[in-house]
Structures are given as structure tokens and as C-alpha cells.
Coordinates of C-alpha atoms and ligand atoms in Angstrom, one line a residue:
X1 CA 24.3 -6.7 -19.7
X2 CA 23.7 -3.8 -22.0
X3 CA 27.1 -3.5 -24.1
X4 CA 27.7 -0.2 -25.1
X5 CA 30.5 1.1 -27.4
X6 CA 31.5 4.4 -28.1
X7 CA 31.5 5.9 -31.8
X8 CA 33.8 8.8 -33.0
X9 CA 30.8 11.5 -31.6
X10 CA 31.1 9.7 -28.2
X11 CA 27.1 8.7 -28.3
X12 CA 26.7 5.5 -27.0
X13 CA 25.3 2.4 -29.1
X14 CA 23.5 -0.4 -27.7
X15 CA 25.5 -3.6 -29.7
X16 CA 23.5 -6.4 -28.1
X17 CA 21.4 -6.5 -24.8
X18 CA 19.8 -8.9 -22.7
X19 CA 16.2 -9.4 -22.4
X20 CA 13.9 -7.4 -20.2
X21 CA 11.9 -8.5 -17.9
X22 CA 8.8 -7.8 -19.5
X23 CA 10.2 -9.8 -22.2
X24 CA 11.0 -12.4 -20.2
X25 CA 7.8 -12.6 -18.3
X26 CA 6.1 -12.9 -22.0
X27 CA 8.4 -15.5 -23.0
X28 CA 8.1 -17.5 -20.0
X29 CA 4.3 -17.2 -19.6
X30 CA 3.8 -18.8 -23.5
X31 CA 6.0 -21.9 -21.9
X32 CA 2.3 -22.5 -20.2
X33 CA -0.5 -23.5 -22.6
X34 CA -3.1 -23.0 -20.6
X35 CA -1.8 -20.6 -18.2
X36 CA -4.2 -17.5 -17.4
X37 CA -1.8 -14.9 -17.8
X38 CA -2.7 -13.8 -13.8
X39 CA 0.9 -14.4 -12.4
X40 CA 2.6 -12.9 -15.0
X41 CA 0.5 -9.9 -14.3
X42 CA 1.5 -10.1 -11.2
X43 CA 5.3 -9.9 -11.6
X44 CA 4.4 -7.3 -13.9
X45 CA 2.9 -5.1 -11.0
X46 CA 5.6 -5.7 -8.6
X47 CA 8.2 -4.9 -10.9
X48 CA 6.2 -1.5 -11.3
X49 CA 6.0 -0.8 -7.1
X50 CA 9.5 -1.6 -6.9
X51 CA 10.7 1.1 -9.9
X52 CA 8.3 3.5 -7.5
X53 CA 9.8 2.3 -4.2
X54 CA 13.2 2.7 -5.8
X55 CA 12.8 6.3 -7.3
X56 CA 12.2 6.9 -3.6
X57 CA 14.7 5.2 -1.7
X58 CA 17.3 6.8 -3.8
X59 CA 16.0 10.1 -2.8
X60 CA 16.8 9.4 0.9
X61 CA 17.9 12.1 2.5
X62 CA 16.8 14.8 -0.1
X63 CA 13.4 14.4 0.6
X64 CA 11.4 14.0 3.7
X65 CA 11.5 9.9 3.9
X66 CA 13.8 9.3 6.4
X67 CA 12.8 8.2 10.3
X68 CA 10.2 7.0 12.0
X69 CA 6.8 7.3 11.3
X70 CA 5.8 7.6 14.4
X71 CA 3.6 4.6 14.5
X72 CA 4.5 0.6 16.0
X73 CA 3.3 -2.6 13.7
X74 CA 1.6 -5.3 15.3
X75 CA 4.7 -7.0 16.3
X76 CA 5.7 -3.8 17.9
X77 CA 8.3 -2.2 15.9
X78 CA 8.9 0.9 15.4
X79 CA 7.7 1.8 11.8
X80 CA 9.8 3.8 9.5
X81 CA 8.9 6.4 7.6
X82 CA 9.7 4.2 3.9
X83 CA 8.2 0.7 5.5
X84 CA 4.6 2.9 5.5
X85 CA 5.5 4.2 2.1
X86 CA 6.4 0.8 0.5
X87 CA 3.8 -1.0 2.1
X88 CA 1.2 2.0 0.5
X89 CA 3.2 1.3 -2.9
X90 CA 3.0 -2.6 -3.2
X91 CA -0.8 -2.6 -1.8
X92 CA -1.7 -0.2 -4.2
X93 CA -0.5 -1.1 -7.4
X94 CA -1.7 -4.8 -6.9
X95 CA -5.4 -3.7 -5.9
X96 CA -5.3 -1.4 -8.8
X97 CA -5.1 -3.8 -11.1
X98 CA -7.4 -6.3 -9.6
X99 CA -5.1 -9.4 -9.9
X100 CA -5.1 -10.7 -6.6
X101 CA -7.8 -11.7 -4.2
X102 CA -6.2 -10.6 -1.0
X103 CA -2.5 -9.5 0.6
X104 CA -1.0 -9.9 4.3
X105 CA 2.0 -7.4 4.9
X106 CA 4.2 -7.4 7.8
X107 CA 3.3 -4.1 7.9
X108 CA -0.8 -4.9 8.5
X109 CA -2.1 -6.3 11.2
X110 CA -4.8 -7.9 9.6
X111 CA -4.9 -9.4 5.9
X112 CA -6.6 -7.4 3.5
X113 CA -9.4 -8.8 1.3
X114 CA -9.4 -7.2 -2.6
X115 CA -12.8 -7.5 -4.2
X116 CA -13.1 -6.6 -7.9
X117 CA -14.7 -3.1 -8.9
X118 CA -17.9 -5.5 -9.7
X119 CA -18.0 -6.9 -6.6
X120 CA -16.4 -10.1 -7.3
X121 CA -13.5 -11.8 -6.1
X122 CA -12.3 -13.5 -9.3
X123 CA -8.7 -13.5 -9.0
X124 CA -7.0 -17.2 -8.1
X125 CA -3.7 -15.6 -5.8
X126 CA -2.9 -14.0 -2.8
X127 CA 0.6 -12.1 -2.3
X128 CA 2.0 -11.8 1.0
X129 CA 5.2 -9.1 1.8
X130 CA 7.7 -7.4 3.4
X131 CA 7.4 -4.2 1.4
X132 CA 10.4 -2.9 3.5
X133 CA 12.9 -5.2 4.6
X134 CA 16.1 -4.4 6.6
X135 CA 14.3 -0.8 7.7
X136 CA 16.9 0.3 10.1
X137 CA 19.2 0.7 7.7
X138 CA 17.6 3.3 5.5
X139 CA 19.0 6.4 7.7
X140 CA 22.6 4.9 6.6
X141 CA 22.2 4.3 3.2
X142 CA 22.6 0.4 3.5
X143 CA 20.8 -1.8 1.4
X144 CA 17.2 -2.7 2.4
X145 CA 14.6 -4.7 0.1
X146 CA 10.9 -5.9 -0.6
X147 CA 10.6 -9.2 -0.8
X148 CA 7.0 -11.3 -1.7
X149 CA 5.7 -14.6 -2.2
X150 CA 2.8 -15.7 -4.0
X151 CA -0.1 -18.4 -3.4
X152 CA -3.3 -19.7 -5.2
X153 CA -6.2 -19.2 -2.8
X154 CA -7.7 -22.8 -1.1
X155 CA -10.6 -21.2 -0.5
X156 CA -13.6 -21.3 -3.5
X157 CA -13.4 -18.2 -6.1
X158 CA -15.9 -16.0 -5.9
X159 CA -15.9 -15.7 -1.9
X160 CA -14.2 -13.2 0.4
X161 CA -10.7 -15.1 1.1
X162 CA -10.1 -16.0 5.0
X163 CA -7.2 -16.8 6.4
X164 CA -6.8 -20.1 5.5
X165 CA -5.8 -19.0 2.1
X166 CA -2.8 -17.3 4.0
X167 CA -1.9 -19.7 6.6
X168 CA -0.4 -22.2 3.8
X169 CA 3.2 -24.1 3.7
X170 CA 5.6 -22.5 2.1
X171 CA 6.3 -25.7 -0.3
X172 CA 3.0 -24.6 -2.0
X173 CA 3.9 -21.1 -3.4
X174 CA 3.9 -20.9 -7.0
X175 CA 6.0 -17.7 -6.7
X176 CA 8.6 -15.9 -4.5
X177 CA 11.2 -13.4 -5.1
X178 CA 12.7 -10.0 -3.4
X179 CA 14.2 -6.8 -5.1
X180 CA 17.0 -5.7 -3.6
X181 CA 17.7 -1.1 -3.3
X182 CA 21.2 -1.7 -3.4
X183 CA 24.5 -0.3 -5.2
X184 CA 22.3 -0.9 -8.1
X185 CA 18.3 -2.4 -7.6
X186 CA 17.5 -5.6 -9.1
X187 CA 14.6 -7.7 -8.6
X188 CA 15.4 -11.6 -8.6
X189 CA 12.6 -14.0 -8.4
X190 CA 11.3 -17.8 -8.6
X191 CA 8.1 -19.2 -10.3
X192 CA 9.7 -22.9 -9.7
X193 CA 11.8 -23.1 -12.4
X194 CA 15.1 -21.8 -10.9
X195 CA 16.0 -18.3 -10.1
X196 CA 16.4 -15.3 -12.2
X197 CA 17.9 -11.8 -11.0
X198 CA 17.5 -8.6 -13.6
X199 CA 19.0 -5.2 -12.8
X200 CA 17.3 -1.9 -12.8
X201 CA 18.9 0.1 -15.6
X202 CA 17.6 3.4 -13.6
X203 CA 18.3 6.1 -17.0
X204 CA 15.3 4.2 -18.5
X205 CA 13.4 2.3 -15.8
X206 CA 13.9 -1.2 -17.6
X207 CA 14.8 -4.5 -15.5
X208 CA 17.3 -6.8 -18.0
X209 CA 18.1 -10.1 -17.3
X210 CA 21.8 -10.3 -15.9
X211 CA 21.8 -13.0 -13.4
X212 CA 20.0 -15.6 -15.4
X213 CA 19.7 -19.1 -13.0
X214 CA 21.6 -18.5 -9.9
X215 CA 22.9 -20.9 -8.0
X216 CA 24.7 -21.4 -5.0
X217 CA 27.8 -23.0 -4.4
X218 CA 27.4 -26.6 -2.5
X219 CA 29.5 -24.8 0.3
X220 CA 30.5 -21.1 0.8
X221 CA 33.1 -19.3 2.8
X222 CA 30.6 -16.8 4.9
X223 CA 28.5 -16.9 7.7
X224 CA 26.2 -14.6 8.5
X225 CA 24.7 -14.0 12.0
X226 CA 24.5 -11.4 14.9
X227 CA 27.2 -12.6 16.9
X228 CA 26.3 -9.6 19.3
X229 CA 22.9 -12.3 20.3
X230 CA 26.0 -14.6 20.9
X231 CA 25.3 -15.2 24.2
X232 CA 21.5 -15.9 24.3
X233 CA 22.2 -18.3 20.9
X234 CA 21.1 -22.1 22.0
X235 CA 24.2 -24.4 22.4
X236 CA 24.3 -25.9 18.4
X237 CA 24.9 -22.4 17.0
X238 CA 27.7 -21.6 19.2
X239 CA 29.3 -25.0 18.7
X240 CA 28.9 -24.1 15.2
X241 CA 29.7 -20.8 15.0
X242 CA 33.2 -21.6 16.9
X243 CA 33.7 -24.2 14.3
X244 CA 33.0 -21.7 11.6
X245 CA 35.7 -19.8 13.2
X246 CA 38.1 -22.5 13.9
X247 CA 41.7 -23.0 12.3
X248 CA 41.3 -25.7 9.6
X249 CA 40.4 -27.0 6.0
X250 CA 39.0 -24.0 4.6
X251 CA 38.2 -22.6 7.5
X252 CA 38.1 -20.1 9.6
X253 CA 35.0 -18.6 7.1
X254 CA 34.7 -14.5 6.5
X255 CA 32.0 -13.1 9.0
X256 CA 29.5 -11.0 7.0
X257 CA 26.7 -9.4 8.6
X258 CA 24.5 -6.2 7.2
X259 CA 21.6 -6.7 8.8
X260 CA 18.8 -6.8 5.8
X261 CA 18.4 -10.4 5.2
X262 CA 18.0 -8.9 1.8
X263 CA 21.3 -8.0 1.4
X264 CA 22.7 -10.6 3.3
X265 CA 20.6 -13.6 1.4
X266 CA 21.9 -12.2 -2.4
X267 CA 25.2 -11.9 -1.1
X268 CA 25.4 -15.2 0.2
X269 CA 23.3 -16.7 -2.9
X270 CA 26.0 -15.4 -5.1
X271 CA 29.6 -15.8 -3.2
X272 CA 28.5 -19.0 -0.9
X273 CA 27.7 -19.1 2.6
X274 CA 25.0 -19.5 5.0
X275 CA 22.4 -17.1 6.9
X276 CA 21.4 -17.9 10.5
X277 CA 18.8 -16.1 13.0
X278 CA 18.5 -18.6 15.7
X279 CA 16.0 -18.8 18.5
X280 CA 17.7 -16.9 21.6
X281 CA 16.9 -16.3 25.4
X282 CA 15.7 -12.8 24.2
X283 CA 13.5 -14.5 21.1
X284 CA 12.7 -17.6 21.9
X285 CA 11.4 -18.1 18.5
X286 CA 13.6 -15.8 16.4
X287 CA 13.1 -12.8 14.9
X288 CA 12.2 -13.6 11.1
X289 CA 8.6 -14.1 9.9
X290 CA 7.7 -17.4 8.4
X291 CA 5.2 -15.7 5.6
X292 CA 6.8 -12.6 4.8
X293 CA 10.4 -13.4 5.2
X294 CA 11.4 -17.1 5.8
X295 CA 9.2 -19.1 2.9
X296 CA 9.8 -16.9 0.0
X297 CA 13.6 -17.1 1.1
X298 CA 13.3 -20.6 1.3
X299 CA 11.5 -21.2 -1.6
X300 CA 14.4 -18.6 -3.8
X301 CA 17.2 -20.9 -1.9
X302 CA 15.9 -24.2 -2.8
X303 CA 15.4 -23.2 -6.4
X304 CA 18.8 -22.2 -6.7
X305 CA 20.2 -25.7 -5.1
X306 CA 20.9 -24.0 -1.7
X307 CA 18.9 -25.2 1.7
X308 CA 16.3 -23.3 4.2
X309 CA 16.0 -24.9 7.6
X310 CA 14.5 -24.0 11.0
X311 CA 17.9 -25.6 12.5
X312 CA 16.0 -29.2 12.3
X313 CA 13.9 -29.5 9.4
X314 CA 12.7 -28.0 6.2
X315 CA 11.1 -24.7 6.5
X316 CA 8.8 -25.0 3.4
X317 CA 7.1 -27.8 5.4
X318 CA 6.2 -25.9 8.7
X319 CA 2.1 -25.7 8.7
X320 CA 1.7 -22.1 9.7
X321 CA -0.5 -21.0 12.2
X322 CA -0.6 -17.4 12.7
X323 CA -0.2 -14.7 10.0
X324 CA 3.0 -12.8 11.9
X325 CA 4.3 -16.2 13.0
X326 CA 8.3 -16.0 13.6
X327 CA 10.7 -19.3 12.9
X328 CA 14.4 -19.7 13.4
X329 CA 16.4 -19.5 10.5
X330 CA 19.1 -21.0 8.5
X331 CA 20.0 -20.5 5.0
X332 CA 22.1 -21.0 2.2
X333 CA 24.7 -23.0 0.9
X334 CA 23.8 -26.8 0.8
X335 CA 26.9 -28.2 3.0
X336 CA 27.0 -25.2 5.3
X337 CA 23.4 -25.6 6.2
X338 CA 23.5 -29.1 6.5
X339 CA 26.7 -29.1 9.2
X340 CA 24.9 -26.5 11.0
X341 CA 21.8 -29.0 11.6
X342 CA 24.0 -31.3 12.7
X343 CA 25.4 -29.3 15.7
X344 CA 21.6 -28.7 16.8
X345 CA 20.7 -32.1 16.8
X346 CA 23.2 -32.2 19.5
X347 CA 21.4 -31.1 21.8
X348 CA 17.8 -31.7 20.4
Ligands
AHG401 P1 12.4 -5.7 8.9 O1 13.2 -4.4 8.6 O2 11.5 -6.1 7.8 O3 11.7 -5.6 10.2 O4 13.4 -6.9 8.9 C1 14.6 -6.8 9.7 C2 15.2 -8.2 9.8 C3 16.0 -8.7 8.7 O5 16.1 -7.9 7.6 C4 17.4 -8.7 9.3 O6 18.1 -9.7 8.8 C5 17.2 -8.8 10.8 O7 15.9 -8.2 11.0 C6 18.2 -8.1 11.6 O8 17.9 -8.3 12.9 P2 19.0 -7.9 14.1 O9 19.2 -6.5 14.0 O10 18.4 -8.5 15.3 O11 20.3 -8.7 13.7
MN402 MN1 12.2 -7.9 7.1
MN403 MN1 9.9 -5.0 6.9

């Protein structure tokens, strides 16, 4: 954290300060020998779209960026006014700079193929989004976030990419992360080597390092679900959810629920707990996207010693097979997740 001490004139000093992330991405990038440079650049551009994406979210409300749009998405939401705007952000500033080969959003229906100004399509990653997550929160000033996760294309350079290049497991992105708008905006991310969260100090527009490698707590004290699905949830998570709530140990756990997985994900990463958005009667396969949501969560979890799980199994494993693909999910804290399996393999 910036320390800052006051002198006789009242102007504040910086005594000592954590790095920044574009010091950090430098320092981390000379770890690699023979690395290319290209992810770092990448970081380096989403730490750009989010400063923009932030200077506007915190105008909510002053200016006109609040409501719908007007328009559904492919998976027939409504689309706000800020998920068009992010989405415009993030796509921008990474074609711009020619550093990846192609990006899926939530917000497209399609993915979108990035060829260089010379025609080419030299770039080694795709990056695939939720440039606005938690959306129907932004009329009421709650948290909402971006989060993305990175891949190196399967497909030859030098061709168009195809889907295939999207449609990969989660267990083989080299790099995942969100930034969370929040009481202050910070951008935590993964490249495989744990996790690293750097708030926005917004008087300058410089991320610093303050949560150097997170990690969550083996078990936590919170669960997180929409207990209003309650009665379309399958049998394990109600068992569980009752025992969450039950009269012993350590128990009954704190509900928390804000409704931006976002929010809900950092909080839980840092106090302890677990995330769940089960299957239901009214979604038979839940609610949260597998490519824009689910594996760069899962990837973030594992990396800070926490646990991603469709209920059964690992959700970095699942073999995708269609871009806006939705999985069942459960997240967090080691223990928590783990007990939670065990009431759905109950009734397997
Ligand atoms: P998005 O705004 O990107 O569509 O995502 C919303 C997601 C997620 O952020 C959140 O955890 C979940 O939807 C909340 O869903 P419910 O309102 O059904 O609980
Ligand atoms: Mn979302
Ligand atoms: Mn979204």
C-alpha cells in the first residue's frame, strides 16, 4: 500500500510504495527467458480497458450509462447499457494493439477473428470475456466486474482462428483474472503462478500490488447461493445448504449473496467460503458460462489453493462444446467445496 505521512505543510510524501503493475508485469515477464513478451502485453491492455471501464462506472448515474440498451444477447438477456460499453472497451483496446488473434464475449454471438493491419494473423492467444459481469446491479451502485481468460490458439499461426481455438478446457489457459468496480477497483489475476490482486489508485490511474498471493482458507464461514432458486435446487444442494445452516461445530455459516459472482468470488477468496449456482428445474444447466465465467474462476480458485467443481468433478476438465455453454457451479474454499460434492453424490 502507498504509505503516506504528513509533513508540517500537510503535503503528503510517498515513504515507501508497492510495486505497480506495470512493474510487476516487467518483472515477472524477465522470469521467462524466452518468453515473447505477447501476454504481458496483454495484461498490459486489459489493465488499460479496465481504467476506461472504471472512469465510467463511477460516473453512473451522472452520465447517460445507466439502463438497458435496449438490445437482448444471444442467450437472451437483456443488455445493459455498460455491458455494450465494456464489451466496446475490452474489444477495442485488444484489436488495437494487434496482440491477440481472436476474442469470444458473452456479449457476441459469434467470436471475432482479429487479423493484423498486414493481413496476418501472427498473434499466438485468444481472450475470451465477460466485459460486464453482475449487470443488474449497476442501477444500484453494487459491485459488478470484467473478468477474462486467456488461451494459446490450437490452430496453425498465420490462419483465420476457428472455433476450436475457443472451445478448449479450462485446465489449458495460460491466464485468467477479473477486475472487480467496487468500493475501490482492483484487478487480480493468474498466469499459473498463484494469484495477485493490485488496487486502482484512481488520483493517478496506477494499479499497485496490495494483495500479493491470495489464498483461501482450507474452509470458510460463508456460503453464497440464491436461496430464492431454493426450491427448484436438486436434492444435494438443499441437503447441503440445510447443513450449512444447521446448529453445530462452526456452523451455522453467514449467508452472503450480492449477486455479481465478481463480488461474491473476491469476497469469498479473501474471508473463506464457498460459491454455488446449481442446476435448477428453471435452468437445468445453471446460469454461469463455462468460457466467460466458470474456467477463468476456476482457474483464479485453484491457483490460490481453493476448488472449482460442477457439483461432481473438476471444472477445468469439462471439454467444451459450445461457445455460450452454461455449467453448474461450485466454488471456493477447499473443505467447503469438497463437503458439498459429497451431498450430490447422494443422489448421483
Ligand atoms: P452477467 O451480469 O454477466 O450476465 O452475470 C450475472 C451472473 C453472475 O454475476 C451472478 O452471480 C449471477 O448471474 C446472479 O444470478 P441470479 O440473479 O440468478 O442469482
Ligand atoms: Mn457474468
Ligand atoms: Mn456479463
Amino acid at each position: 500500500m502507498i504509505n503516506i505521512c504528513n509533513r508540517k505543510n500537510d503535503m503528503p510524501i510517498m515513504k515507501h510504495r508497492n510495486k505497480t503493475l506495470g512493474e510487476f508485469i516487467i518483472e515477472k515477464q524477465e522470469e521467462f527467458k524466452y518468453s515473447s513478451g505477447e501476454l504481458s502485453r496483454i495484461i498490459n491492455a486489459i489493465r488499460l480497458a479496465a481504467k476506461v471501464v472504471n472512469y465510467k462506472v463511477n460516473k453512473a448515474g451522472l452520465v447517460d450509462i445507466v439502463g438497458a440498451a435496449g438490445e437482448q444477447n444471444i442467450q437472451g438477456e437483456d443488455q445493459q447499457k455498460l455491458d455494450v460499453y465494456a464489451n466496446e472497451v475490452f474489444i477495442q483496446t485488444l484489436t488495437n494493439r494487434e496482440i491477440v488473434c481472436g476474442i469470444a464475449s458473452e456479449e457476441n454471438d459469434d467470436f471475432i477473428a482479429i487479423h493484423g493491419k498486414a493481413g496476418d494473423d501472427n498473434s499466438k492467444y485468444v481472450v475470451l470475456m465477460d466485459p460486464l459481469d453482475g449487470s443488474s446491479n449497476i442501477d444500484v451502485n453494487v459491485s459488478v466486474g470484467t473478468i477474462f481468460s486467456v488461451f494459446r490458439r490450437v490452430t496453425p499461426m498465420g490462419t483465420p482462428v476457428t472455433l476450436e481455438d475457443f472451445l478448449q478446457p479450462g485446465d489449458q489457459q495460460v491466464a485468467a483474472g477479473y477486475v472487480i468496480y467496487g468500493t475501490s477497483t482492483m484487478l487480480v489475476y493468474t498466469t499459473g503462478h498463484g494469484v495477485n490482486g493490485f488496487t486502482l489508485n484512481p488520483a493517478i490511474g496506477t494499479f499497485y500490488l496490495s494483495h500479493p498471493n491470495m489464498q483461501y482458507s482450507k474452509d470458510g464461514k460463508i456460503y453464497s447461493v440464491n436461496e430464492g432458486n431454493y426450491i427448484h435446487f436438486p436434492q444435494g444442494v438443499k441437503d447441503y445448504i440445510k447443513y450449512c445452516q444447521m446448529e453445530e461445530g462452526d456452523r451455522p455459516y453467514t449467508s452472503r449473496y450480492i449477486g455479481s459472482l465478481v463480488s461474491d468470488f473476491h469476497r469469498n477468496m479473501i474471508k473463506g467460503g464457498v460459491y454455488i449456482y446449481p442446476t435448477s428445474s428453471k435452468a437445468p444447466n445453471g446460469k454461469l458460462r463455462l468460457l466467460y465465467e466458470c474456467n477463468p474462476m476456476a482457474f483464479i480458485a485453484e491457483q490460490a489453493g481453493g476448488k472449482a467443481s460442477d457439483g461432481y468433478g473438476r471444472i477445468m476438465e469439462i471439454q467444451p462444446t459450445e461457445l455460450h455453454q452454461r455449467v453448474p457451479f461450485f466454488c471456493g474454499s477447499q473443505n467447503m467445496v469438497e463437503k458439498a460434492e459429497e451431498f450430490m453424490a447422494k443422489y448421483k
